[in-house]
Coordinates of C-alpha atoms and ligand atoms in Angstrom, one line a residue:
M1 CA 0.1 -165.0 139.9
T2 CA 2.9 -166.2 137.2
A3 CA 1.8 -167.9 134.4
L4 CA 4.4 -170.2 132.3
L5 CA 4.0 -171.3 128.9
D6 CA 6.6 -174.4 127.5
I7 CA 6.3 -174.9 124.0
H8 CA 7.3 -178.9 123.7
L9 CA 5.6 -178.8 120.0
T10 CA 6.3 -176.1 118.1
G11 CA 5.1 -175.4 114.6
A12 CA 8.0 -176.8 112.9
D13 CA 7.6 -180.2 115.2
A14 CA 3.7 -180.6 114.6
D15 CA 4.2 -179.6 110.6
A16 CA 6.9 -182.4 110.5
A17 CA 4.5 -185.2 112.4
L18 CA 1.5 -184.0 110.3
R19 CA 3.3 -184.2 107.4
A20 CA 4.6 -188.2 108.3
D21 CA 0.9 -189.1 109.4
A22 CA -0.5 -188.2 106.2
R23 CA 1.5 -189.7 104.2
A24 CA 1.8 -193.3 106.1
G25 CA -2.0 -193.0 106.6
L26 CA -3.2 -192.1 103.3
T27 CA -0.8 -194.2 101.5
A28 CA -2.0 -197.4 103.4
A29 CA -4.9 -199.6 103.3
P30 CA -7.3 -199.3 104.2
K31 CA -6.5 -195.6 104.5
Y32 CA -6.6 -194.2 108.1
L33 CA -6.0 -190.6 110.0
P34 CA -4.8 -190.2 113.3
P35 CA -7.9 -188.2 115.6
K36 CA -5.0 -185.5 117.1
W37 CA -5.0 -183.5 113.9
F38 CA -9.1 -182.7 114.6
Y39 CA -8.1 -180.6 116.6
D40 CA -7.1 -176.9 115.1
A41 CA -9.0 -174.1 116.5
R42 CA -11.9 -174.8 114.6
G43 CA -12.1 -178.6 115.3
S44 CA -11.4 -177.6 119.1
V45 CA -14.3 -175.1 119.0
L46 CA -16.6 -178.3 117.3
F47 CA -15.2 -181.0 120.0
E48 CA -16.7 -178.4 122.4
Q49 CA -20.4 -178.2 120.9
I50 CA -20.1 -181.7 120.9
T51 CA -20.2 -181.4 124.8
E52 CA -23.4 -180.0 124.6
L53 CA -25.6 -182.5 122.3
P54 CA -27.9 -184.3 123.6
E55 CA -26.5 -187.3 122.3
Y56 CA -23.1 -186.7 123.2
F57 CA -23.6 -188.1 127.4
P58 CA -19.9 -188.9 127.8
T59 CA -19.0 -185.2 129.2
R60 CA -22.0 -184.4 131.1
T61 CA -21.9 -187.7 132.4
E62 CA -18.4 -187.5 133.7
R63 CA -18.9 -183.7 135.0
A64 CA -21.7 -185.5 137.1
L65 CA -19.5 -188.1 138.3
L66 CA -16.7 -185.6 139.2
E67 CA -19.5 -183.5 141.5
R68 CA -19.7 -186.3 143.0
T69 CA -16.3 -187.2 143.7
A70 CA -14.0 -185.0 143.3
D71 CA -13.6 -184.3 147.7
A72 CA -12.7 -188.1 147.8
I73 CA -10.0 -187.7 144.8
A74 CA -8.8 -184.7 146.2
I75 CA -8.8 -186.3 150.2
T76 CA -7.4 -189.2 148.7
S77 CA -4.6 -188.4 146.4
G78 CA -3.6 -184.9 148.7
A79 CA -1.6 -183.2 145.3
D80 CA -0.5 -180.0 145.1
T81 CA -0.2 -180.3 141.4
I82 CA -3.0 -180.9 138.5
V83 CA -1.6 -181.9 135.6
E84 CA -4.0 -182.2 132.9
L85 CA -3.2 -184.2 129.5
G86 CA -5.4 -183.1 126.8
S87 CA -6.8 -180.4 128.8
G88 CA -8.9 -178.8 126.2
S89 CA -11.3 -175.6 127.7
S90 CA -10.4 -176.8 131.3
A91 CA -14.3 -176.9 131.8
K92 CA -14.4 -179.7 134.3
T93 CA -10.9 -179.6 135.5
R94 CA -12.5 -176.7 137.4
L95 CA -14.5 -179.7 139.9
L96 CA -10.7 -180.9 140.9
L97 CA -9.3 -177.5 141.2
D98 CA -12.2 -176.4 143.8
A99 CA -12.0 -179.8 145.7
F100 CA -8.4 -179.7 145.9
R101 CA -8.5 -176.2 147.2
R102 CA -11.5 -177.3 149.7
A103 CA -8.9 -179.8 150.9
E104 CA -6.2 -177.2 151.4
S105 CA -3.6 -178.9 149.4
L106 CA -3.8 -177.1 146.0
R107 CA -1.2 -174.9 144.7
R108 CA -0.2 -175.6 140.6
Y109 CA -2.3 -176.5 137.7
V110 CA -0.2 -177.6 134.8
P111 CA -2.6 -178.1 132.0
Q112 CA -1.1 -179.8 128.4
D113 CA -2.9 -179.5 125.3
V114 CA -1.8 -179.8 121.6
S115 CA -4.2 -176.9 120.6
E116 CA -2.0 -173.8 121.5
S117 CA -5.1 -171.1 120.9
A118 CA -7.1 -173.6 123.6
L119 CA -4.4 -173.8 126.0
R120 CA -4.3 -169.6 126.6
E121 CA -7.7 -169.2 126.1
A122 CA -8.0 -171.7 129.1
M123 CA -5.4 -169.9 131.0
A124 CA -6.5 -166.7 131.0
A125 CA -10.2 -167.7 132.0
L126 CA -8.7 -169.8 135.3
A127 CA -5.8 -166.8 135.6
A128 CA -9.2 -164.2 136.0
D129 CA -10.8 -167.2 138.2
Y130 CA -8.4 -168.9 140.6
P131 CA -6.1 -165.8 141.7
G132 CA -3.5 -167.4 143.8
L133 CA -3.4 -170.4 141.6
E134 CA 0.0 -171.0 139.7
L135 CA -0.4 -171.9 136.1
H136 CA 2.2 -173.2 134.2
G137 CA 0.8 -174.8 130.9
V138 CA 2.4 -177.2 128.6
V139 CA 1.7 -176.7 124.4
G140 CA 2.5 -181.0 124.0
D141 CA 1.4 -184.0 122.6
F142 CA 0.8 -186.6 125.4
T143 CA 1.8 -189.4 123.3
A144 CA 5.2 -187.2 122.8
H145 CA 6.5 -185.5 125.9
L146 CA 5.3 -187.1 128.5
D147 CA 9.4 -187.0 129.9
R148 CA 9.2 -183.8 129.6
L149 CA 6.4 -182.6 131.7
P150 CA 6.7 -179.9 134.8
S151 CA 8.0 -182.0 137.6
E152 CA 7.4 -179.8 140.1
G153 CA 5.1 -180.3 143.8
H154 CA 3.4 -183.6 144.1
R155 CA 1.5 -184.3 141.4
M156 CA -1.7 -185.9 140.0
V157 CA -1.9 -186.1 136.6
A158 CA -5.7 -186.1 135.1
F159 CA -6.3 -187.9 131.9
L160 CA -10.4 -187.1 131.4
G161 CA -13.4 -187.3 128.7
G162 CA -12.4 -190.8 128.1
T163 CA -9.3 -189.8 125.5
I164 CA -7.2 -193.1 126.7
G165 CA -9.8 -195.3 123.7
N166 CA -9.1 -192.7 120.8
L167 CA -5.0 -195.0 121.4
L168 CA -4.6 -197.7 119.5
P169 CA -4.1 -200.7 122.2
P170 CA -0.4 -200.7 121.4
E171 CA 0.4 -196.9 122.1
R172 CA -2.6 -197.2 124.9
A173 CA 0.1 -199.5 126.7
A174 CA 3.1 -197.7 126.1
F175 CA 1.4 -194.0 126.9
L176 CA 0.6 -195.6 130.6
R177 CA 4.5 -197.0 130.9
A178 CA 5.9 -193.3 129.8
L179 CA 4.0 -192.0 132.2
R180 CA 4.5 -194.4 134.8
T181 CA 7.9 -193.7 134.5
A182 CA 7.6 -190.0 134.4
L183 CA 5.6 -190.2 137.8
R184 CA 8.0 -190.5 141.1
P185 CA 6.4 -193.5 143.1
G186 CA 3.2 -191.7 145.5
E187 CA 2.6 -189.5 142.8
Q188 CA -1.0 -190.1 140.9
F189 CA -3.2 -190.8 137.8
L190 CA -6.6 -189.9 137.7
L191 CA -8.4 -191.9 134.3
G192 CA -11.8 -191.1 133.2
T193 CA -13.1 -193.5 130.6
G194 CA -16.0 -194.4 128.6
L195 CA -17.8 -197.7 129.5
V196 CA -19.1 -200.6 127.6
V197 CA -22.5 -199.5 126.8
D198 CA -25.6 -200.4 124.5
P199 CA -25.0 -199.4 121.2
A200 CA -27.7 -197.9 120.9
V201 CA -27.5 -195.0 123.0
L202 CA -23.5 -194.8 122.2
V203 CA -23.4 -194.9 118.8
P204 CA -25.8 -191.6 118.7
A205 CA -23.3 -189.9 121.0
Y206 CA -21.1 -190.4 117.7
D207 CA -23.7 -189.4 115.0
D208 CA -25.8 -186.7 116.5
A209 CA -29.0 -185.5 114.3
A210 CA -27.5 -182.0 113.9
G211 CA -24.8 -183.3 112.2
V212 CA -21.6 -181.3 114.5
T213 CA -19.6 -184.8 114.8
A214 CA -19.6 -185.4 111.2
E215 CA -18.4 -181.4 110.9
F216 CA -15.8 -182.6 113.5
N217 CA -15.4 -185.5 111.3
R218 CA -14.8 -183.7 107.9
N219 CA -12.1 -181.1 109.7
V220 CA -9.3 -182.5 109.6
L221 CA -9.8 -183.0 105.8
H222 CA -9.9 -179.1 106.0
V223 CA -6.4 -179.1 107.9
L224 CA -5.1 -180.9 105.1
N225 CA -6.4 -179.0 102.6
R226 CA -4.9 -176.0 104.7
E227 CA -1.8 -177.3 106.0
L228 CA -0.5 -179.5 102.9
G229 CA -2.1 -178.3 100.2
A230 CA -4.3 -181.2 99.5
D231 CA -7.4 -180.9 97.2
F232 CA -10.3 -182.7 98.8
D233 CA -13.5 -182.2 98.3
V234 CA -14.9 -181.9 101.8
D235 CA -18.5 -182.7 101.5
A236 CA -17.7 -185.6 99.1
F237 CA -17.5 -187.5 102.3
D238 CA -19.9 -188.5 104.5
H239 CA -19.4 -189.2 108.5
E240 CA -20.0 -192.5 109.6
A241 CA -19.9 -193.9 113.4
V242 CA -19.3 -197.9 114.0
W243 CA -19.4 -200.2 116.8
D244 CA -16.9 -203.0 116.3
A245 CA -18.0 -205.3 119.3
G246 CA -15.1 -207.5 118.9
N247 CA -12.9 -204.6 119.9
E248 CA -15.6 -202.6 121.8
W249 CA -14.7 -199.7 120.5
I250 CA -16.5 -197.3 118.5
E251 CA -15.1 -196.3 115.0
M252 CA -15.3 -193.1 112.4
H253 CA -15.2 -193.1 109.3
L254 CA -15.2 -190.6 105.8
V255 CA -16.3 -192.9 103.1
A256 CA -15.7 -191.5 99.8
R257 CA -19.3 -191.0 98.1
R258 CA -17.6 -190.9 94.6
A259 CA -14.4 -192.0 92.9
M260 CA -12.1 -189.3 93.7
T261 CA -8.3 -188.5 93.3
V262 CA -7.3 -186.0 95.8
T263 CA -3.0 -184.3 95.6
V264 CA -1.4 -183.4 98.8
A265 CA 0.6 -181.1 97.0
E266 CA 2.8 -180.9 100.2
L267 CA 3.8 -184.6 100.0
D268 CA 3.8 -184.8 96.4
L269 CA 1.1 -187.3 96.4
T270 CA -1.8 -188.1 94.6
V271 CA -4.1 -190.8 96.3
Q272 CA -7.2 -192.4 94.5
F273 CA -10.8 -193.0 96.8
A274 CA -12.9 -195.4 95.2
A275 CA -16.8 -194.6 95.7
G276 CA -17.9 -195.9 98.8
E277 CA -14.1 -196.3 100.1
E278 CA -14.2 -196.1 104.2
M279 CA -10.9 -194.3 106.1
C280 CA -10.8 -194.5 109.4
T281 CA -10.4 -191.2 111.7
E282 CA -10.7 -191.9 115.3
V283 CA -11.0 -195.3 117.0
S284 CA -12.9 -194.4 120.5
A285 CA -12.3 -197.7 122.7
K286 CA -14.9 -198.2 125.3
F287 CA -13.7 -200.3 128.4
R288 CA -15.2 -202.9 131.3
P289 CA -14.0 -202.3 135.1
S290 CA -11.6 -204.4 135.1
G291 CA -10.1 -203.7 131.7
V292 CA -9.5 -200.6 133.5
R293 CA -7.8 -202.3 136.0
N294 CA -5.4 -204.4 134.1
M295 CA -4.6 -202.1 131.7
L296 CA -3.3 -199.7 134.9
G297 CA -1.8 -203.1 136.5
E298 CA 0.1 -203.6 133.7
A299 CA 1.6 -200.2 134.2
G300 CA 2.6 -200.4 136.8
F301 CA 0.3 -198.5 138.8
R302 CA -1.7 -199.8 141.9
V303 CA -5.1 -198.8 141.6
V304 CA -6.5 -197.0 145.2
G305 CA -10.3 -196.0 144.2
S306 CA -12.8 -196.3 141.4
W307 CA -16.1 -194.6 140.9
A308 CA -18.8 -195.1 138.3
D309 CA -22.3 -193.5 137.4
R310 CA -25.1 -194.8 138.1
D311 CA -25.8 -196.1 134.3
E312 CA -22.5 -197.1 134.4
R313 CA -21.3 -195.4 131.2
M314 CA -18.1 -193.7 132.5
A315 CA -15.4 -194.3 135.3
L316 CA -12.8 -192.2 137.5
T317 CA -9.7 -194.4 138.5
L318 CA -7.4 -193.1 140.8
A319 CA -4.2 -195.4 140.6
T320 CA -0.5 -194.5 142.8
A321 CA 2.1 -194.9 140.9
Ligands
AVJ1 C1 -13.3 -187.2 124.3 C2 -11.9 -186.9 122.9 C3 -12.3 -189.0 123.9 O1 -13.7 -190.2 121.8 O2 -15.8 -189.3 123.0 C4 -16.1 -187.2 120.2 C5 -13.7 -187.3 121.2 N1 -14.9 -187.9 118.6 N2 -16.8 -187.0 119.2 C6 -14.5 -189.7 122.2 C7 -14.5 -187.3 119.9 C8 -16.0 -187.7 118.3 C9 -14.0 -187.8 121.9 N3 -12.9 -187.4 123.3

């Protein structure tokens, strides 16, 4: 069966974006780095390891929820094309592919991810396991390239795992508007969101005992060292996860253990860290069901179905453009 791969994000584009993000974030007060730079090949592997951790409930909770709801989603949607943003390993997506196949509507799967290595691996595995499924992969950034999504078929765009929570509120609103504009009336959006839960359960999910999330967090410094010739002493930064009750989001920080001067050769930039200085590397917002409905409604979507697990930790919401 045919497998296509579109590159909307070339190495040169990614390099320019990383430079701009690193310069903006490292010269800001407080300093920050956007979470998309975690996901080089090593970071994508570390994220897959996170999904298996006992403390990290979102992936297995969403998988169980998909097992229970995928057939209803397939029947309600009727789409013949599943587009997935931030598809990663596409592991959970198989539940959707199987359900849409049972509903006899599935023709094509369009996985989009920033990591070309993760995408190629996922597509090779899917090609072997789903003969007859058209695969059209897209290397791209879901905040930048929605207008260039493949347009064949009646699409349902899946955005799972709570990744929408990694966008800040203005980015989130812009993303949803752009997606709504990219879809034709009647096409669908399936959104997976993390719900607001007890911080005693949530914080350990972002600060596991084995230290995998800490390694994942520090990986962004390895990326800057390799890609921009920076000289971060990676092990001199501690991982921290904090629940921000006002914003209802988890913040991951890297905390400088001592005062440091870091040079970023390719940016001609020298950056000072004070002892104890915190740099935010990820926001992971959690939602209330009403908040999910409101943000979709404000972007022009109409909600046609919503499901949550028994403990109300994760939600899936199906909306029509
Ligand atoms: C699944 C990508 C949304 O915010 O939970 C996991 C990434 N960060 N542990 C999340 C993540 C720290 C994650 N996403």
